[in-house]
Amino acid sequence: MSKIRPKVLIVGAGFAGVEALTRLGRSLGKHIDLTLINPTNYFLFTPLLHEVATGGLFPENVVVPLRRVVKVAGAQLLMGVVKSVDLEKKMVNTNVGKLGYDYLVLAPGSTTNFYDTPGAAENSFTLKDVNDAIKLKNHLINCFELASANLANKNETLTFVVVGGGATGVELAAEIADFFRDAFKGFYAESLILSVKIILIQKDNHILPQFSDALRTKCLNKLAEKGIEVRLNEKVEEVFPHGVKLSNGETIPSKTIIWTAGVKPQEIDFKPGPEMIRGRVVVDEFLRLTDRPEVFVLGDAAFSKAKNNEPLPMLAQVAHKAAKVAANNITRAITGHLPVAFQYRHQGSLVSLGSWFAAGEVGSAHFSGRVVWWLWRTVYLFKMPTFSKKLQIALDWTIDLFTPRDISVLPCQ
């Protein structure tokens, strides 16, 4: 190995970025100059944001300080936003300066996709970061405060619309139902809780596209038990401050529109521009740009084709596995070995539908119920990067079994 330490830059501290950083730190350690670039100084565990938004977890328990992660990896952290990447000069331009690289790992993540729906960006709640979750929780509580004091139209105020029937939308709708039923009981009039309408809108003829029809039916039945109205084959045409307009012409009055209908990759300005498909950067079987073997693109930003020639899904599971291969290939390149191809095999899907019920599918086998709910919690608990956060979340969940969820209105930006 050369005495001159290769410069390795990682952009983004999501599942892919943190995994790549950790593995490169283990495999190459002091033999490389390793830097992580991210807008914040924490890793956010996004799969549990819906529990922050409904009082099940405290916000600080779903974030991990990046300083702790980079210290273990022997790396440096730069808090900054990437403005552009000059592929010819091997230079990353950020809002705090320029950095050169020998190897570059791009894992910038994704942002909410509103599909150009009029009014959606301005009038919807989203669930992409901690501040989103805190804002949503505060709003849910304030809706009840206003309705309780007769200071608002109860029909609008107590109607909650979730747009998008994927895992995020289903989990959030179920948790909101539990939040109102369990945490608000005894603090607000029962008539207010009974007046709540939770409507889940999905443009396709099914929810949870990753599941089989049989499991979807079980999930629909569970949502119905919780009083959630699921509207299939209906598309949101416009979002207003006090409601949504559907493709069938119907308008649903509501002060709470939560958009979970899709994501799109964070955009990066390349010079020169690589091949792109649907906003995602096309990579080869080794997760590299086809003409730039020193540049790896991972996670939601990458168009990595599966066997059916379709892009791999925008899932944490994909990003995590891709990061392992990318880190290994950088290690192999630096140590003079040929790269290995990325082969993704889906291990299965789990979705929580509120307290004591979850559903899962592995291959053709599907299962649901209380045991699966414990399995869902166990899987996500062990995906947290540090032991201290695992312990904090486990304590939160244990306390929630015996006491109501937190209904404090928290300060947020």
PDB file of N, CA, C and O in Angstrom, residues 105 117 120 146 203 230 252 299 388 393:
ATOM      1  N   VAL A 105     -17.769   8.511  -2.198  1.00  0.00           N
ATOM      2  CA  VAL A 105     -18.993   7.748  -1.957  1.00  0.00           C
ATOM      3  C   VAL A 105     -20.132   8.743  -1.803  1.00  0.00           C
ATOM      4  O   VAL A 105     -20.154   9.534  -0.861  1.00  0.00           O
ATOM      5  N   THR A 117     -47.966  18.169  -7.186  1.00  0.00           N
ATOM      6  CA  THR A 117     -49.351  18.371  -6.773  1.00  0.00           C
ATOM      7  C   THR A 117     -49.525  19.785  -6.239  1.00  0.00           C
ATOM      8  O   THR A 117     -48.836  20.176  -5.288  1.00  0.00           O
ATOM      9  N   ALA A 120     -49.374  21.004  -2.311  1.00  0.00           N
ATOM     10  CA  ALA A 120     -48.930  19.931  -1.411  1.00  0.00           C
ATOM     11  C   ALA A 120     -47.723  20.355  -0.576  1.00  0.00           C
ATOM     12  O   ALA A 120     -47.683  20.128   0.637  1.00  0.00           O
ATOM     13  N   LEU A 146     -57.673  23.027  20.574  1.00  0.00           N
ATOM     14  CA  LEU A 146     -58.610  23.958  19.937  1.00  0.00           C
ATOM     15  C   LEU A 146     -60.030  23.400  19.935  1.00  0.00           C
ATOM     16  O   LEU A 146     -60.991  24.118  20.227  1.00  0.00           O
ATOM     17  N   LYS A 203     -53.401   6.104  -4.097  1.00  0.00           N
ATOM     18  CA  LYS A 203     -53.797   6.229  -5.502  1.00  0.00           C
ATOM     19  C   LYS A 203     -53.940   4.881  -6.206  1.00  0.00           C
ATOM     20  O   LYS A 203     -54.631   4.779  -7.216  1.00  0.00           O
ATOM     21  N   VAL A 230     -59.742   3.781   4.811  1.00  0.00           N
ATOM     22  CA  VAL A 230     -58.764   3.664   3.721  1.00  0.00           C
ATOM     23  C   VAL A 230     -59.471   3.907   2.391  1.00  0.00           C
ATOM     24  O   VAL A 230     -60.444   3.227   2.068  1.00  0.00           O
ATOM     25  N   ILE A 252     -62.204  16.880   0.852  1.00  0.00           N
ATOM     26  CA  ILE A 252     -62.242  16.443   2.249  1.00  0.00           C
ATOM     27  C   ILE A 252     -61.742  17.592   3.116  1.00  0.00           C
ATOM     28  O   ILE A 252     -60.568  17.975   3.036  1.00  0.00           O
ATOM     29  N   GLY A 299     -27.659   3.953  -2.230  1.00  0.00           N
ATOM     30  CA  GLY A 299     -28.957   4.298  -1.663  1.00  0.00           C
ATOM     31  C   GLY A 299     -29.931   4.882  -2.664  1.00  0.00           C
ATOM     32  O   GLY A 299     -29.959   4.506  -3.843  1.00  0.00           O
ATOM     33  N   SER A 388     -25.935   2.695  23.512  1.00  0.00           N
ATOM     34  CA  SER A 388     -26.658   3.646  24.377  1.00  0.00           C
ATOM     35  C   SER A 388     -28.028   3.987  23.808  1.00  0.00           C
ATOM     36  O   SER A 388     -29.014   4.091  24.552  1.00  0.00           O
ATOM     37  N   ILE A 393     -34.013   3.514  23.682  1.00  0.00           N
ATOM     38  CA  ILE A 393     -35.255   3.159  22.986  1.00  0.00           C
ATOM     39  C   ILE A 393     -35.954   2.013  23.698  1.00  0.00           C
ATOM     40  O   ILE A 393     -37.186   2.025  23.875  1.00  0.00           O
TER      41      ILE A 393
END
